[in-house]
Amino acid sequence: MEREHGDENTVTPLEAYGNQPTLHDDHASREQRWGSIMAKMEVSVASTVPNPGGLMVHYRGGALASTSTSTSTPNNPYFSVLSAPGATIHSHSAVPPALGSTWKMRFREWIQRQRTSPTNEESEKKQFFERSVRILHSLVLKTIVTTIKAGKAEMEVAIHPNLITADNIVVHFSPDEGEAAYFIQTECREAFNLADLVTKYHAMSALGMIAYQLFTRGGGPPLSSCQPAVSDWVGHGRILCMDEHGDATENAAEGSNRLKRQRALGDDQCKINTTMIHSGVPYPLCRFVVDLIGGEGTDGLLFRSDSSFHSFADILSDLKQMTENPDAFIHMSIKDQWRLSFGEKMHGRESEKKVIMDVASRVSGTTSNDALFEALALLLPRNKQQIVMVTGKAGSGKTRLVVEVRKSLENLGWLFLSCKFDRIVHAEPLSVLASAFDEFLENNLRSSRHEKIAAALQKSMLLDDMSILSKHVPCITKYACDTLLASNNVEVSREQIHQLFIKLLGVLSVDGQPIAFFVDDLQWIDAASIDLFLALVNSSQLDLSSAGPHTSKKTKTLFIGSFRDNEVDDNHHVAQMLKKLKCTSSVEITDVAVCGFDQDTLNRIVSESLCLPLRKTKSLSEIILLKTDGIVIHIIEFIGRLTMEGILCHSFVRGWEWDSEVIESCPISESVAELFTFKLKKLPSDVLLGLKICSIFGTQIDPRIINLVHDFDGDKTVDINSVLSAASEHGLVESTGTTSMFKFSHDIIAQATFDLIPEEERSQLNQNLATALIKNALAAYEIDLVIFVIVDLISRIRNSDIIDPKTCVLYARMNEKAAKKALAVPDFSSAVKYSESGLSFLHDSHWETHHDLTLGLYQISVTALYSCTNGNQGLLKERIHAVFQNSKSLEEEFKTRHVWIRMLSTTSLEIAINECHILLERLGEPIDFSCDSFAHVCSEVVRVKGLFLERKQDFSKLTHMTDPKKLNAMKILSSLLVIYHHHQLAHIGFLASSRMVEMSVEFGYCEDSAFALASFAAVVVSILGDIDEGCSLARMALALVSKSRHTLNHSLPAVLSAVYGHVLVWKEPIQATLDRILHGCRLGFDYGNIEFAVHNAKMYVLRSFHCGKNINLLLHEIEVLSQKCSQHDQLSYAEIYLTPIYNVLRGLKGLNEQALPPLLQFISNDELKGRTMKEADQLCYRIQLSVEIVHSFILRNIEKCQSMIDVIKGGDMRERLTYNFVIVDFYAGLTACYLARKTREESWKENARIVRNKIERLVKHSEWNFENKFLLLKAECHYAEGEIDGAIGSYEAAVSSARDHKFVNEEAVACELAGYFFVEQGDEVKSKMMFTQAHDAYIKWGAIHKAKSLLQG
């Protein structure tokens, strides 16, 4: 408590302390029910009697009322006793009430019973005082009434103070409410002022007398000197005079002795304290009674000490704290009460926590208990991915808030993953985010979830995938049924590693539990981790809805991040990440700002920490708020400093004490780090030195690393165990919960410790630590485990401190090793940083003196710079040319040459192709691409086809290709094939695929052989028209894919594109190929083959449109695919290939024009066609035209349809067999039939017959895909020729075939054309029937607008 007296506390409304409202029944209605006399009686007792079945002593002011439930006392004109049926009044001699019964007992009798009951056990004594506090609390509530004055609630005395006596109280017990007390007599004939200060203090003193008797069980000596004088009418009370205004005043004699008694106040308080303590009353209750009496009793009516109560709100507050936390506020029995403790309770963050919990409810879908609502919610649009960002200054309690949220979520069945970034980045790339998964798996090893997670892992991942992921999440090996093979030499793309983490996140929720993923201190996140975090966020929302074996149940995930907003400006990478997320329509971010505590919250914290009532700590809290701005960690350390300096000290009798004036004079620290510095300087020198060493390595303290540098100065200086033990006692470090791992209690502590190292000594200290770490790690064969720690230390050494050439080379090799590991993750930004750092240690002659080391660093830099999204292009070209100039062989420069070709292919196509030809010639595989005529290509394909057929039986037995030159040639040819394909030179690219197949037959297969064979199969079909042989080759390519270990998922998108997009579509139902094409799209995005990801996306959407996939579903899939393209910087591809189909589908459905998300501006199809014509993108232009041809024909705009057919038929690829051209031919044939009937020109009939015959030849390969098209063309040709009977039968067969083969769009077209035919024949019944069927088919397809126009027509 405060040694210096503070100001009077502000009165708090009664409702804040949980007071139950009084009865306010309607007087008029009760008067009608019971009569006027009974109603008046009820009004007078309603506010004083909590239980209608209890004992009620009612003062009647001389008027005696007689009721059926009253027992009158004629000899006493002032009160009557009312007893409800069944109530029992116990006297002192009565048998104790039965357990669980309802009883009433006079206060003095109750005290006597407690005094005579044995309470030898400590627990029984505690229970008595806790019961007594509850009884007193109920009595105080009966003493006051809450009134509203000037819009403010105020507490006033509700009963005359002279009636607050032990003889006027009854204790009541009920099984539901427990023990409570109320007054027997509540009305006094003597007037008194409710708001009078003397009346209030008189009532407090009287309650103090009651409390004294209650806590001492009536066994203490009487406080005669403290008792008020006997009143002039009843009971014991102070003799008061009435002034002219009717207010109570003390008499003159009392006033003249006021000062004398005030001087003796301290001694009298001590007497009461001593008396109660000797009676076994806990000190907090003694202090409470003294403050309630107001000092020496007779002085407590007007002149009360500063420490005394001045408001009933404070009295209720004290009692409430005693009730809620009796160990702290009654018994003073909490553990280590003399030590400052802030406990586990969270204060002042209720609203922030509610915001996060509300977001969590939206994620889990538990916002309603209504089963019907939950069922209907399934039909609503998908919810956005929810992210919560908690922001605030360092030490404001961001992490503490999320920890509290975690407890609540885990109680609701949520799974929780968490990780924390460090100010010093020396961990392996992605290791921070990966640690969240590893810790979760480790914690579930011995739980019932272990087997379920293991089974889910086996089901969703290949062993190769698990091997790759185990490098980042080692605990996965404990869940694998088979031994995982090492994957050190496997190249892994960024998208692939992202996909593996996405799968792992889904695996954790084996029973469908929602997952919360908390990422702390995002202000220190690195670029690679940002990419992974974005991938995790976007993956949970952008899932494709296609049915099939690859569709997985969506995991309900809530992402929670926290960062220091005062350290993040608009240019910070976290701000850029959030800006990007906020622009994503599928993501919703909720910001939660954590500020400093307000006065009331801070006072509750200080009160509970010091185990003192709120009124006692208010003045201290005001000072602390001024000094700390309410920042949590600042508060803790400021109070800690006060205890260290003895300004805040603890008494075993009185508790905590302080001097406000001294605290106010303490200087205000500009940062909390100064407080920690003060604390750290008090530590022993060896402990401080050890903590300094630990702080160099960041917030996390790994004893393994500290032990490896124990001799950094030539001797074993640091005893890590002693350091951590001593620092833990001072609250500076704490265990992380894992074996032997520690961390600084807060990163501010780590920063303050690091700042104690003189700046001029840091560079040399880092060098000493790096030297010791390299030496000892090499000796222990642990260099790979600490390589990133080493290079971080090296990066902080001044160049001027590194003089020895051998040391420079050593540091360069360490950076090369770190760069290789970063590239393998892959973390391209870190790989660039480490490779460039390594090069900085090499001198001008490094190419001659350390050629291999230099070459390795340059090659890593080239690869990483090329792969970085925002790589330095100028530096990249400089590094590439340096490799070309200094390489000693083609083998040394091949990787760089390959990167160079890939760079040129996006900017200078001709140069890139020329570089490929030069490189192939140097590799001994020259190919003549100069003769690119169609006839030459055909002859070459026929030659290679024959060669392959000769060795077809042996192809499955081929061995691996081992010749390095042939392997490199296959890579260049594969690049050429892709370049030619994407730049619409596929007929030349076919020569490359032919040569790759020939090399595979001759030298063995490699990872590019499957793609080569699939592409060659597509050549055989599209150029030679050999569908059967092409399908055979395609299936062999699929079989060959499985032989290419570790490259399955990367090469598969290209193989699936060729096999299902260009070959098997001629044999298998087209609907069955859609899922495989979509799977290729997924794999491309997931494993970094972006070129074929977007190619498969285009093909999937186009084929889905042609086969009549439901328009609503396809629109959603197009939007998802567009979002995926945007995430991989391919939005322009989505714009030119997906937008035309998106616009057509919306038009058929009857929707307004709208930009394809995430495009911001609508682009019409005419505008897109004009753009592609201007850019000479013939392939894209033909695709756009093919979509418009279908759309125009369905809308019966035949002239426009024919004009576009003329354009597309005039292209230079008419000799090739492609599915898209077959669709164009199909609608060209239907258009020709229409024009033949309209113009009567024979040429149109001939065109229709040619198309019909072409499609008829395809029917023998696939009735499913082509029969209905052939039959409809046949019917239209009959119609054009005037063959009515043949037309009728063919129309019926075409409709039936389209329906059977699931082409709902072509079924609708067939019905519509048949309707027009029957109209021409004058058969209204059949025409109406066919138009109705057409309408229904269009509705089923989703073409609502077309269906409506058909009825209107």
mmCIF file of N, CA and C in Angstrom, residues 795-855:
data_model
loop_
_atom_site.group_PDB
_atom_site.id
_atom_site.type_symbol
_atom_site.label_atom_id
_atom_site.label_comp_id
_atom_site.label_asym_id
_atom_site.label_seq_id
_atom_site.Cartn_x
_atom_site.Cartn_y
_atom_site.Cartn_z
ATOM 1 N N SER A 795 29.321 -12.322 -42.245
ATOM 2 C CA SER A 795 28.773 -11.118 -42.878
ATOM 3 C C SER A 795 28.862 -9.893 -41.978
ATOM 4 N N ARG A 796 29.077 -10.103 -40.673
ATOM 5 C CA ARG A 796 29.144 -8.980 -39.732
ATOM 6 C C ARG A 796 30.580 -8.597 -39.362
ATOM 7 N N ILE A 797 31.547 -9.155 -40.087
ATOM 8 C CA ILE A 797 32.948 -8.825 -39.850
ATOM 9 C C ILE A 797 33.360 -7.714 -40.816
ATOM 10 N N ARG A 798 34.012 -6.698 -40.299
ATOM 11 C CA ARG A 798 34.493 -5.621 -41.164
ATOM 12 C C ARG A 798 35.562 -6.145 -42.115
ATOM 13 N N ASN A 799 35.521 -5.671 -43.372
ATOM 14 C CA ASN A 799 36.513 -6.117 -44.351
ATOM 15 C C ASN A 799 37.935 -5.800 -43.913
ATOM 16 N N SER A 800 38.088 -4.703 -43.214
ATOM 17 C CA SER A 800 39.429 -4.312 -42.772
ATOM 18 C C SER A 800 40.003 -5.260 -41.730
ATOM 19 N N ASP A 801 39.152 -6.032 -41.091
ATOM 20 C CA ASP A 801 39.621 -6.978 -40.071
ATOM 21 C C ASP A 801 40.035 -8.316 -40.673
ATOM 22 N N ILE A 802 39.768 -8.514 -41.970
ATOM 23 C CA ILE A 802 40.116 -9.776 -42.630
ATOM 24 C C ILE A 802 41.331 -9.512 -43.512
ATOM 25 N N ILE A 803 42.486 -9.933 -43.037
ATOM 26 C CA ILE A 803 43.741 -9.640 -43.732
ATOM 27 C C ILE A 803 44.339 -10.899 -44.342
ATOM 28 N N ASP A 804 44.251 -11.999 -43.647
ATOM 29 C CA ASP A 804 44.887 -13.238 -44.081
ATOM 30 C C ASP A 804 44.192 -13.782 -45.337
ATOM 31 N N PRO A 805 44.935 -14.018 -46.454
ATOM 32 C CA PRO A 805 44.324 -14.560 -47.678
ATOM 33 C C PRO A 805 43.664 -15.916 -47.464
ATOM 34 N N LYS A 806 44.238 -16.735 -46.622
ATOM 35 C CA LYS A 806 43.650 -18.043 -46.361
ATOM 36 C C LYS A 806 42.292 -17.904 -45.690
ATOM 37 N N THR A 807 42.191 -16.924 -44.808
ATOM 38 C CA THR A 807 40.898 -16.680 -44.151
ATOM 39 C C THR A 807 39.861 -16.225 -45.172
ATOM 40 N N CYS A 808 40.284 -15.384 -46.110
ATOM 41 C CA CYS A 808 39.362 -14.922 -47.162
ATOM 42 C C CYS A 808 38.835 -16.103 -47.968
ATOM 43 N N VAL A 809 39.730 -17.012 -48.364
ATOM 44 C CA VAL A 809 39.303 -18.175 -49.130
ATOM 45 C C VAL A 809 38.374 -19.062 -48.300
ATOM 46 N N LEU A 810 38.701 -19.218 -47.014
ATOM 47 C CA LEU A 810 37.855 -20.020 -46.130
ATOM 48 C C LEU A 810 36.448 -19.436 -46.047
ATOM 49 N N TYR A 811 36.367 -18.122 -45.889
ATOM 50 C CA TYR A 811 35.062 -17.480 -45.804
ATOM 51 C C TYR A 811 34.305 -17.598 -47.129
ATOM 52 N N ALA A 812 35.020 -17.531 -48.249
ATOM 53 C CA ALA A 812 34.373 -17.698 -49.556
ATOM 54 C C ALA A 812 33.803 -19.098 -49.694
ATOM 55 N N ARG A 813 34.536 -20.111 -49.229
ATOM 56 C CA ARG A 813 34.047 -21.497 -49.303
ATOM 57 C C ARG A 813 32.832 -21.695 -48.401
ATOM 58 N N MET A 814 32.824 -21.075 -47.244
ATOM 59 C CA MET A 814 31.662 -21.181 -46.366
ATOM 60 C C MET A 814 30.420 -20.568 -47.030
ATOM 61 N N ASN A 815 30.613 -19.439 -47.701
ATOM 62 C CA ASN A 815 29.487 -18.815 -48.399
ATOM 63 C C ASN A 815 29.028 -19.649 -49.589
ATOM 64 N N GLU A 816 29.974 -20.292 -50.282
ATOM 65 C CA GLU A 816 29.583 -21.167 -51.381
ATOM 66 C C GLU A 816 28.732 -22.327 -50.878
ATOM 67 N N LYS A 817 29.136 -22.898 -49.748
ATOM 68 C CA LYS A 817 28.379 -24.018 -49.183
ATOM 69 C C LYS A 817 26.970 -23.561 -48.785
ATOM 70 N N ALA A 818 26.875 -22.400 -48.170
ATOM 71 C CA ALA A 818 25.562 -21.872 -47.787
ATOM 72 C C ALA A 818 24.720 -21.545 -49.010
ATOM 73 N N ALA A 819 25.354 -21.013 -50.064
ATOM 74 C CA ALA A 819 24.620 -20.664 -51.284
ATOM 75 C C ALA A 819 24.046 -21.904 -51.949
ATOM 76 N N LYS A 820 24.827 -22.993 -51.975
ATOM 77 C CA LYS A 820 24.333 -24.240 -52.561
ATOM 78 C C LYS A 820 23.128 -24.761 -51.797
ATOM 79 N N LYS A 821 23.188 -24.700 -50.466
ATOM 80 C CA LYS A 821 22.060 -25.179 -49.661
ATOM 81 C C LYS A 821 20.843 -24.286 -49.873
ATOM 82 N N ALA A 822 21.048 -22.985 -49.996
ATOM 83 C CA ALA A 822 19.926 -22.078 -50.235
ATOM 84 C C ALA A 822 19.307 -22.337 -51.600
ATOM 85 N N LEU A 823 20.155 -22.601 -52.593
ATOM 86 C CA LEU A 823 19.645 -22.867 -53.936
ATOM 87 C C LEU A 823 18.850 -24.165 -53.985
ATOM 88 N N ALA A 824 19.228 -25.109 -53.140
ATOM 89 C CA ALA A 824 18.529 -26.396 -53.122
ATOM 90 C C ALA A 824 17.163 -26.304 -52.467
ATOM 91 N N VAL A 825 16.902 -25.230 -51.713
ATOM 92 C CA VAL A 825 15.636 -25.160 -50.960
ATOM 93 C C VAL A 825 14.395 -25.126 -51.861
ATOM 94 N N PRO A 826 14.235 -24.199 -52.863
ATOM 95 C CA PRO A 826 15.174 -23.145 -53.233
ATOM 96 C C PRO A 826 14.816 -21.801 -52.608
ATOM 97 N N ASP A 827 15.872 -21.059 -52.202
ATOM 98 C CA ASP A 827 15.728 -19.686 -51.742
ATOM 99 C C ASP A 827 16.682 -18.854 -52.578
ATOM 100 N N PHE A 828 16.170 -18.315 -53.681
ATOM 101 C CA PHE A 828 17.031 -17.656 -54.657
ATOM 102 C C PHE A 828 17.647 -16.370 -54.110
ATOM 103 N N SER A 829 16.876 -15.624 -53.325
ATOM 104 C CA SER A 829 17.406 -14.370 -52.776
ATOM 105 C C SER A 829 18.597 -14.638 -51.864
ATOM 106 N N SER A 830 18.465 -15.640 -50.999
ATOM 107 C CA SER A 830 19.579 -15.979 -50.107
ATOM 108 C C SER A 830 20.754 -16.535 -50.891
ATOM 109 N N ALA A 831 20.463 -17.324 -51.923
ATOM 110 C CA ALA A 831 21.548 -17.875 -52.739
ATOM 111 C C ALA A 831 22.347 -16.757 -53.396
ATOM 112 N N VAL A 832 21.673 -15.730 -53.887
ATOM 113 C CA VAL A 832 22.373 -14.575 -54.461
ATOM 114 C C VAL A 832 23.211 -13.889 -53.392
ATOM 115 N N LYS A 833 22.625 -13.690 -52.227
ATOM 116 C CA LYS A 833 23.341 -12.997 -51.153
ATOM 117 C C LYS A 833 24.608 -13.744 -50.761
ATOM 118 N N TYR A 834 24.501 -15.049 -50.563
ATOM 119 C CA TYR A 834 25.665 -15.815 -50.127
ATOM 120 C C TYR A 834 26.726 -15.937 -51.227
ATOM 121 N N SER A 835 26.284 -16.145 -52.478
ATOM 122 C CA SER A 835 27.260 -16.270 -53.565
ATOM 123 C C SER A 835 27.996 -14.959 -53.787
ATOM 124 N N GLU A 836 27.284 -13.840 -53.754
ATOM 125 C CA GLU A 836 27.940 -12.542 -53.923
ATOM 126 C C GLU A 836 28.834 -12.214 -52.735
ATOM 127 N N SER A 837 28.411 -12.624 -51.536
ATOM 128 C CA SER A 837 29.270 -12.432 -50.366
ATOM 129 C C SER A 837 30.554 -13.239 -50.504
ATOM 130 N N GLY A 838 30.449 -14.466 -50.999
ATOM 131 C CA GLY A 838 31.639 -15.282 -51.200
ATOM 132 C C GLY A 838 32.575 -14.661 -52.216
ATOM 133 N N LEU A 839 32.029 -14.108 -53.298
ATOM 134 C CA LEU A 839 32.865 -13.480 -54.312
ATOM 135 C C LEU A 839 33.583 -12.248 -53.770
ATOM 136 N N SER A 840 32.984 -11.580 -52.806
ATOM 137 C CA SER A 840 33.604 -10.370 -52.258
ATOM 138 C C SER A 840 34.889 -10.661 -51.496
ATOM 139 N N PHE A 841 35.079 -11.911 -51.070
ATOM 140 C CA PHE A 841 36.297 -12.272 -50.337
ATOM 141 C C PHE A 841 37.440 -12.683 -51.267
ATOM 142 N N LEU A 842 37.165 -12.814 -52.571
ATOM 143 C CA LEU A 842 38.187 -13.256 -53.511
ATOM 144 C C LEU A 842 38.879 -12.061 -54.160
ATOM 145 N N HIS A 843 40.169 -12.209 -54.412
ATOM 146 C CA HIS A 843 40.959 -11.122 -54.984
ATOM 147 C C HIS A 843 40.880 -11.155 -56.514
ATOM 148 N N ASP A 844 41.555 -10.224 -57.154
ATOM 149 C CA ASP A 844 41.440 -10.057 -58.609
ATOM 150 C C ASP A 844 41.867 -11.292 -59.385
ATOM 151 N N SER A 845 42.798 -12.047 -58.858
ATOM 152 C CA SER A 845 43.321 -13.216 -59.575
ATOM 153 C C SER A 845 42.593 -14.508 -59.218
ATOM 154 N N HIS A 846 41.395 -14.370 -58.729
ATOM 155 C CA HIS A 846 40.701 -15.553 -58.204
ATOM 156 C C HIS A 846 40.420 -16.594 -59.283
ATOM 157 N N TRP A 847 40.192 -16.171 -60.563
ATOM 158 C CA TRP A 847 39.931 -17.166 -61.612
ATOM 159 C C TRP A 847 41.154 -18.065 -61.823
ATOM 160 N N GLU A 848 42.332 -17.516 -61.653
ATOM 161 C CA GLU A 848 43.539 -18.318 -61.821
ATOM 162 C C GLU A 848 43.887 -19.108 -60.569
ATOM 163 N N THR A 849 43.765 -18.483 -59.411
ATOM 164 C CA THR A 849 44.209 -19.139 -58.166
ATOM 165 C C THR A 849 43.177 -20.082 -57.582
ATOM 166 N N HIS A 850 41.915 -19.766 -57.736
ATOM 167 C CA HIS A 850 40.855 -20.613 -57.160
ATOM 168 C C HIS A 850 39.733 -20.752 -58.184
ATOM 169 N N HIS A 851 40.066 -21.398 -59.296
ATOM 170 C CA HIS A 851 39.142 -21.476 -60.435
ATOM 171 C C HIS A 851 37.832 -22.177 -60.078
ATOM 172 N N ASP A 852 37.923 -23.343 -59.476
ATOM 173 C CA ASP A 852 36.709 -24.124 -59.181
ATOM 174 C C ASP A 852 35.796 -23.389 -58.209
ATOM 175 N N LEU A 853 36.397 -22.802 -57.168
ATOM 176 C CA LEU A 853 35.612 -22.051 -56.190
ATOM 177 C C LEU A 853 34.919 -20.867 -56.856
ATOM 178 N N THR A 854 35.665 -20.151 -57.680
ATOM 179 C CA THR A 854 35.102 -18.980 -58.360
ATOM 180 C C THR A 854 33.987 -19.389 -59.319
ATOM 181 N N LEU A 855 34.233 -20.448 -60.103
ATOM 182 C CA LEU A 855 33.225 -20.918 -61.050
ATOM 183 C C LEU A 855 31.948 -21.320 -60.329
#
